Amino acid sequence: MAVKNINDIQSLWESFLAGDDKAFVGIYHAFAHDLLAYGKKLSADSNLVNDALQEIFLDLYLKRNKAHMPISSPKAYLYKKKKNTILK
């Protein structure tokens, strides 16, 4: 699922928050590659970069019902989370 349009991403995000697991897969496919590339700029440790990606998506899935999740920019949220996870 190639989704790059900001409206499509926002729609996927809202569907995911409403419990749609297919939307979660769509979010993963929309961002995983770019998040890995971004992580490689932050760290040369490929295991750390891969683990951080898994951690942010697992955390995202497990905490989707939390109040902080309705955000205005899923892309900015994921990139910030990736950076913070690698630095942690």
mmCIF file of N, CA and C in Angstrom:
data_model
loop_
_atom_site.group_PDB
_atom_site.id
_atom_site.type_symbol
_atom_site.label_atom_id
_atom_site.label_comp_id
_atom_site.label_asym_id
_atom_site.label_seq_id
_atom_site.Cartn_x
_atom_site.Cartn_y
_atom_site.Cartn_z
ATOM 1 N N MET A 1 0.852 -1.176 0.000
ATOM 2 C CA MET A 1 0.000 0.000 0.000
ATOM 3 C C MET A 1 0.895 1.234 0.000
ATOM 4 N N ALA A 2 0.984 1.900 -1.128
ATOM 5 C CA ALA A 2 1.814 3.089 -1.248
ATOM 6 C C ALA A 2 0.967 4.326 -0.957
ATOM 7 N N VAL A 3 1.153 4.884 0.221
ATOM 8 C CA VAL A 3 0.378 6.046 0.644
ATOM 9 C C VAL A 3 1.344 7.165 0.982
ATOM 10 N N LYS A 4 1.272 8.249 0.243
ATOM 11 C CA LYS A 4 2.145 9.381 0.526
ATOM 12 C C LYS A 4 1.366 10.684 0.640
ATOM 13 N N ASN A 5 0.123 10.677 0.187
ATOM 14 C CA ASN A 5 -0.717 11.859 0.273
ATOM 15 C C ASN A 5 -1.058 12.131 1.734
ATOM 16 N N ILE A 6 -0.861 13.360 2.173
ATOM 17 C CA ILE A 6 -1.068 13.702 3.582
ATOM 18 C C ILE A 6 -2.497 13.423 4.043
ATOM 19 N N ASN A 7 -3.472 13.618 3.173
ATOM 20 C CA ASN A 7 -4.858 13.335 3.541
ATOM 21 C C ASN A 7 -5.094 11.840 3.704
ATOM 22 N N ASP A 8 -4.465 11.038 2.835
ATOM 23 C CA ASP A 8 -4.568 9.585 2.949
ATOM 24 C C ASP A 8 -3.918 9.100 4.243
ATOM 25 N N ILE A 9 -2.782 9.680 4.573
ATOM 26 C CA ILE A 9 -2.079 9.292 5.792
ATOM 27 C C ILE A 9 -2.915 9.655 7.014
ATOM 28 N N GLN A 10 -3.481 10.842 7.016
ATOM 29 C CA GLN A 10 -4.317 11.259 8.140
ATOM 30 C C GLN A 10 -5.531 10.345 8.265
ATOM 31 N N SER A 11 -6.100 9.975 7.153
ATOM 32 C CA SER A 11 -7.244 9.066 7.151
ATOM 33 C C SER A 11 -6.850 7.689 7.686
ATOM 34 N N LEU A 12 -5.701 7.193 7.251
ATOM 35 C CA LEU A 12 -5.186 5.921 7.773
ATOM 36 C C LEU A 12 -4.978 6.004 9.277
ATOM 37 N N TRP A 13 -4.388 7.108 9.724
ATOM 38 C CA TRP A 13 -4.110 7.304 11.146
ATOM 39 C C TRP A 13 -5.407 7.257 11.957
ATOM 40 N N GLU A 14 -6.419 7.946 11.483
ATOM 41 C CA GLU A 14 -7.705 7.978 12.185
ATOM 42 C C GLU A 14 -8.365 6.603 12.189
ATOM 43 N N SER A 15 -8.252 5.879 11.079
ATOM 44 C CA SER A 15 -8.800 4.519 11.015
ATOM 45 C C SER A 15 -8.058 3.595 11.977
ATOM 46 N N PHE A 16 -6.751 3.741 12.033
ATOM 47 C CA PHE A 16 -5.942 2.951 12.957
ATOM 48 C C PHE A 16 -6.375 3.213 14.397
ATOM 49 N N LEU A 17 -6.532 4.478 14.760
ATOM 50 C CA LEU A 17 -6.944 4.823 16.119
ATOM 51 C C LEU A 17 -8.326 4.273 16.445
ATOM 52 N N ALA A 18 -9.155 4.101 15.410
ATOM 53 C CA ALA A 18 -10.498 3.557 15.601
ATOM 54 C C ALA A 18 -10.497 2.028 15.678
ATOM 55 N N GLY A 19 -9.303 1.415 15.517
ATOM 56 C CA GLY A 19 -9.209 -0.032 15.672
ATOM 57 C C GLY A 19 -8.982 -0.824 14.403
ATOM 58 N N ASP A 20 -8.745 -0.160 13.287
ATOM 59 C CA ASP A 20 -8.546 -0.844 12.010
ATOM 60 C C ASP A 20 -7.099 -1.336 11.885
ATOM 61 N N ASP A 21 -6.910 -2.660 11.979
ATOM 62 C CA ASP A 21 -5.568 -3.234 11.888
ATOM 63 C C ASP A 21 -4.967 -3.097 10.493
ATOM 64 N N LYS A 22 -5.804 -3.088 9.461
ATOM 65 C CA LYS A 22 -5.296 -2.898 8.095
ATOM 66 C C LYS A 22 -4.707 -1.496 7.940
ATOM 67 N N ALA A 23 -5.285 -0.529 8.624
ATOM 68 C CA ALA A 23 -4.745 0.830 8.582
ATOM 69 C C ALA A 23 -3.373 0.871 9.248
ATOM 70 N N PHE A 24 -3.197 0.101 10.315
ATOM 71 C CA PHE A 24 -1.890 0.013 10.973
ATOM 72 C C PHE A 24 -0.840 -0.515 10.000
ATOM 73 N N VAL A 25 -1.192 -1.539 9.263
ATOM 74 C CA VAL A 25 -0.282 -2.103 8.256
ATOM 75 C C VAL A 25 0.025 -1.047 7.197
ATOM 76 N N GLY A 26 -0.980 -0.287 6.805
ATOM 77 C CA GLY A 26 -0.769 0.781 5.832
ATOM 78 C C GLY A 26 0.183 1.845 6.339
ATOM 79 N N ILE A 27 0.055 2.200 7.606
ATOM 80 C CA ILE A 27 0.963 3.188 8.215
ATOM 81 C C ILE A 27 2.382 2.637 8.226
ATOM 82 N N TYR A 28 2.512 1.373 8.598
ATOM 83 C CA TYR A 28 3.842 0.747 8.608
ATOM 84 C C TYR A 28 4.466 0.813 7.218
ATOM 85 N N HIS A 29 3.713 0.394 6.218
ATOM 86 C CA HIS A 29 4.246 0.383 4.849
ATOM 87 C C HIS A 29 4.534 1.790 4.330
ATOM 88 N N ALA A 30 3.773 2.757 4.766
ATOM 89 C CA ALA A 30 3.981 4.131 4.315
ATOM 90 C C ALA A 30 5.258 4.739 4.897
ATOM 91 N N PHE A 31 5.671 4.284 6.090
ATOM 92 C CA PHE A 31 6.771 4.954 6.776
ATOM 93 C C PHE A 31 8.000 4.093 7.090
ATOM 94 N N ALA A 32 7.890 2.795 7.090
ATOM 95 C CA ALA A 32 8.982 1.935 7.557
ATOM 96 C C ALA A 32 10.296 2.186 6.810
ATOM 97 N N HIS A 33 10.247 2.209 5.508
ATOM 98 C CA HIS A 33 11.471 2.382 4.711
ATOM 99 C C HIS A 33 12.158 3.715 5.030
ATOM 100 N N ASP A 34 11.372 4.782 5.031
ATOM 101 C CA ASP A 34 11.937 6.107 5.302
ATOM 102 C C ASP A 34 12.434 6.232 6.740
ATOM 103 N N LEU A 35 11.736 5.597 7.682
ATOM 104 C CA LEU A 35 12.183 5.635 9.076
ATOM 105 C C LEU A 35 13.486 4.861 9.256
ATOM 106 N N LEU A 36 13.639 3.763 8.532
ATOM 107 C CA LEU A 36 14.910 3.030 8.588
ATOM 108 C C LEU A 36 16.049 3.888 8.030
ATOM 109 N N ALA A 37 15.809 4.539 6.913
ATOM 110 C CA ALA A 37 16.832 5.411 6.324
ATOM 111 C C ALA A 37 17.183 6.549 7.278
ATOM 112 N N TYR A 38 16.192 7.133 7.907
ATOM 113 C CA TYR A 38 16.422 8.199 8.887
ATOM 114 C C TYR A 38 17.223 7.663 10.073
ATOM 115 N N GLY A 39 16.868 6.496 10.545
ATOM 116 C CA GLY A 39 17.589 5.889 11.663
ATOM 117 C C GLY A 39 19.052 5.641 11.345
ATOM 118 N N LYS A 40 19.343 5.271 10.100
ATOM 119 C CA LYS A 40 20.727 5.015 9.687
ATOM 120 C C LYS A 40 21.555 6.298 9.683
ATOM 121 N N LYS A 41 20.889 7.445 9.559
ATOM 122 C CA LYS A 41 21.593 8.723 9.650
ATOM 123 C C LYS A 41 21.916 9.059 11.103
ATOM 124 N N LEU A 42 21.125 8.510 12.024
ATOM 125 C CA LEU A 42 21.330 8.782 13.444
ATOM 126 C C LEU A 42 22.291 7.815 14.106
ATOM 127 N N SER A 43 22.402 6.607 13.549
ATOM 128 C CA SER A 43 23.262 5.593 14.149
ATOM 129 C C SER A 43 23.767 4.634 13.075
ATOM 130 N N ALA A 44 25.009 4.231 13.206
ATOM 131 C CA ALA A 44 25.594 3.269 12.276
ATOM 132 C C ALA A 44 25.265 1.829 12.689
ATOM 133 N N ASP A 45 24.696 1.655 13.858
ATOM 134 C CA ASP A 45 24.350 0.338 14.374
ATOM 135 C C ASP A 45 23.023 -0.125 13.761
ATOM 136 N N SER A 46 23.112 -0.989 12.756
ATOM 137 C CA SER A 46 21.903 -1.411 12.043
ATOM 138 C C SER A 46 20.950 -2.199 12.936
ATOM 139 N N ASN A 47 21.492 -2.953 13.887
ATOM 140 C CA ASN A 47 20.622 -3.678 14.815
ATOM 141 C C ASN A 47 19.814 -2.701 15.668
ATOM 142 N N LEU A 48 20.456 -1.652 16.140
ATOM 143 C CA LEU A 48 19.770 -0.634 16.932
ATOM 144 C C LEU A 48 18.676 0.037 16.114
ATOM 145 N N VAL A 49 18.986 0.368 14.877
ATOM 146 C CA VAL A 49 18.028 1.035 13.993
ATOM 147 C C VAL A 49 16.820 0.132 13.731
ATOM 148 N N ASN A 50 17.069 -1.136 13.439
ATOM 149 C CA ASN A 50 15.976 -2.083 13.191
ATOM 150 C C ASN A 50 15.147 -2.322 14.449
ATOM 151 N N ASP A 51 15.820 -2.499 15.585
ATOM 152 C CA ASP A 51 15.100 -2.704 16.844
ATOM 153 C C ASP A 51 14.249 -1.492 17.201
ATOM 154 N N ALA A 52 14.780 -0.303 16.958
ATOM 155 C CA ALA A 52 14.032 0.926 17.254
ATOM 156 C C ALA A 52 12.768 1.000 16.409
ATOM 157 N N LEU A 53 12.858 0.585 15.147
ATOM 158 C CA LEU A 53 11.679 0.596 14.284
ATOM 159 C C LEU A 53 10.617 -0.355 14.835
ATOM 160 N N GLN A 54 11.037 -1.548 15.211
ATOM 161 C CA GLN A 54 10.093 -2.508 15.785
ATOM 162 C C GLN A 54 9.486 -1.970 17.074
ATOM 163 N N GLU A 55 10.316 -1.348 17.892
ATOM 164 C CA GLU A 55 9.842 -0.816 19.164
ATOM 165 C C GLU A 55 8.805 0.288 18.974
ATOM 166 N N ILE A 56 9.044 1.193 18.041
ATOM 167 C CA ILE A 56 8.079 2.290 17.893
ATOM 168 C C ILE A 56 6.747 1.788 17.352
ATOM 169 N N PHE A 57 6.780 0.813 16.439
ATOM 170 C CA PHE A 57 5.516 0.313 15.908
ATOM 171 C C PHE A 57 4.788 -0.583 16.910
ATOM 172 N N LEU A 58 5.521 -1.332 17.700
ATOM 173 C CA LEU A 58 4.886 -2.112 18.760
ATOM 174 C C LEU A 58 4.253 -1.181 19.787
ATOM 175 N N ASP A 59 4.997 -0.169 20.188
ATOM 176 C CA ASP A 59 4.494 0.811 21.147
ATOM 177 C C ASP A 59 3.269 1.535 20.588
ATOM 178 N N LEU A 60 3.342 1.898 19.335
ATOM 179 C CA LEU A 60 2.232 2.567 18.675
ATOM 180 C C LEU A 60 0.981 1.691 18.718
ATOM 181 N N TYR A 61 1.141 0.431 18.385
ATOM 182 C CA TYR A 61 0.001 -0.492 18.358
ATOM 183 C C TYR A 61 -0.587 -0.699 19.752
ATOM 184 N N LEU A 62 0.290 -0.904 20.720
ATOM 185 C CA LEU A 62 -0.175 -1.183 22.082
ATOM 186 C C LEU A 62 -0.810 0.022 22.764
ATOM 187 N N LYS A 63 -0.400 1.222 22.357
ATOM 188 C CA LYS A 63 -0.877 2.430 23.028
ATOM 189 C C LYS A 63 -1.818 3.274 22.172
ATOM 190 N N ARG A 64 -2.393 2.693 21.159
ATOM 191 C CA ARG A 64 -3.236 3.481 20.263
ATOM 192 C C ARG A 64 -4.488 4.032 20.925
ATOM 193 N N ASN A 65 -4.888 3.479 22.041
ATOM 194 C CA ASN A 65 -6.092 3.957 22.729
ATOM 195 C C ASN A 65 -5.797 5.057 23.733
ATOM 196 N N LYS A 66 -4.549 5.426 23.872
ATOM 197 C CA LYS A 66 -4.168 6.486 24.817
ATOM 198 C C LYS A 66 -4.589 7.854 24.275
ATOM 199 N N ALA A 67 -4.840 8.769 25.172
ATOM 200 C CA ALA A 67 -5.321 10.103 24.803
ATOM 201 C C ALA A 67 -4.332 10.890 23.950
ATOM 202 N N HIS A 68 -3.018 10.641 24.095
ATOM 203 C CA HIS A 68 -2.033 11.430 23.363
ATOM 204 C C HIS A 68 -1.936 11.060 21.889
ATOM 205 N N MET A 69 -2.562 9.999 21.480
ATOM 206 C CA MET A 69 -2.403 9.515 20.119
ATOM 207 C C MET A 69 -3.074 10.369 19.042
ATOM 208 N N PRO A 70 -4.209 11.011 19.296
ATOM 209 C CA PRO A 70 -4.760 11.836 18.211
ATOM 210 C C PRO A 70 -3.852 13.042 17.957
ATOM 211 N N ILE A 71 -3.002 12.930 16.964
ATOM 212 C CA ILE A 71 -2.034 13.987 16.674
ATOM 213 C C ILE A 71 -2.281 14.537 15.274
ATOM 214 N N SER A 72 -1.777 15.724 15.042
ATOM 215 C CA SER A 72 -2.033 16.383 13.761
ATOM 216 C C SER A 72 -1.108 15.917 12.640
ATOM 217 N N SER A 73 0.098 15.414 12.979
ATOM 218 C CA SER A 73 1.033 14.971 11.947
ATOM 219 C C SER A 73 1.631 13.614 12.316
ATOM 220 N N PRO A 74 1.061 12.533 11.801
ATOM 221 C CA PRO A 74 1.621 11.214 12.080
ATOM 222 C C PRO A 74 3.085 11.098 11.665
ATOM 223 N N LYS A 75 3.447 11.709 10.545
ATOM 224 C CA LYS A 75 4.831 11.634 10.065
ATOM 225 C C LYS A 75 5.786 12.264 11.075
ATOM 226 N N ALA A 76 5.486 13.461 11.531
ATOM 227 C CA ALA A 76 6.345 14.135 12.513
ATOM 228 C C ALA A 76 6.413 13.331 13.809
ATOM 229 N N TYR A 77 5.288 12.781 14.222
ATOM 230 C CA TYR A 77 5.244 11.967 15.440
ATOM 231 C C TYR A 77 6.170 10.763 15.322
ATOM 232 N N LEU A 78 6.093 10.044 14.195
ATOM 233 C CA LEU A 78 6.901 8.843 14.013
ATOM 234 C C LEU A 78 8.395 9.161 13.920
ATOM 235 N N TYR A 79 8.736 10.238 13.236
ATOM 236 C CA TYR A 79 10.143 10.616 13.127
ATOM 237 C C TYR A 79 10.718 11.021 14.489
ATOM 238 N N LYS A 80 9.954 11.757 15.250
ATOM 239 C CA LYS A 80 10.414 12.162 16.578
ATOM 240 C C LYS A 80 10.558 10.936 17.476
ATOM 241 N N LYS A 81 9.600 10.031 17.391
ATOM 242 C CA LYS A 81 9.645 8.815 18.189
ATOM 243 C C LYS A 81 10.855 7.970 17.797
ATOM 244 N N LYS A 82 11.153 7.896 16.505
ATOM 245 C CA LYS A 82 12.312 7.132 16.034
ATOM 246 C C LYS A 82 13.594 7.725 16.603
ATOM 247 N N LYS A 83 13.745 9.030 16.519
ATOM 248 C CA LYS A 83 14.934 9.696 17.037
ATOM 249 C C LYS A 83 15.069 9.453 18.539
ATOM 250 N N ASN A 84 13.996 9.651 19.271
ATOM 251 C CA ASN A 84 14.047 9.470 20.719
ATOM 252 C C ASN A 84 14.351 8.032 21.108
ATOM 253 N N THR A 85 13.827 7.068 20.362
ATOM 254 C CA THR A 85 14.070 5.663 20.656
ATOM 255 C C THR A 85 15.524 5.303 20.422
ATOM 256 N N ILE A 86 16.104 5.798 19.345
ATOM 257 C CA ILE A 86 17.519 5.511 19.063
ATOM 258 C C ILE A 86 18.414 6.179 20.105
ATOM 259 N N LEU A 87 18.110 7.407 20.460
ATOM 260 C CA LEU A 87 18.938 8.123 21.434
ATOM 261 C C LEU A 87 18.818 7.526 22.832
ATOM 262 N N LYS A 88 17.675 6.908 23.105
ATOM 263 C CA LYS A 88 17.457 6.294 24.429
ATOM 264 C C LYS A 88 18.347 5.090 24.551
#
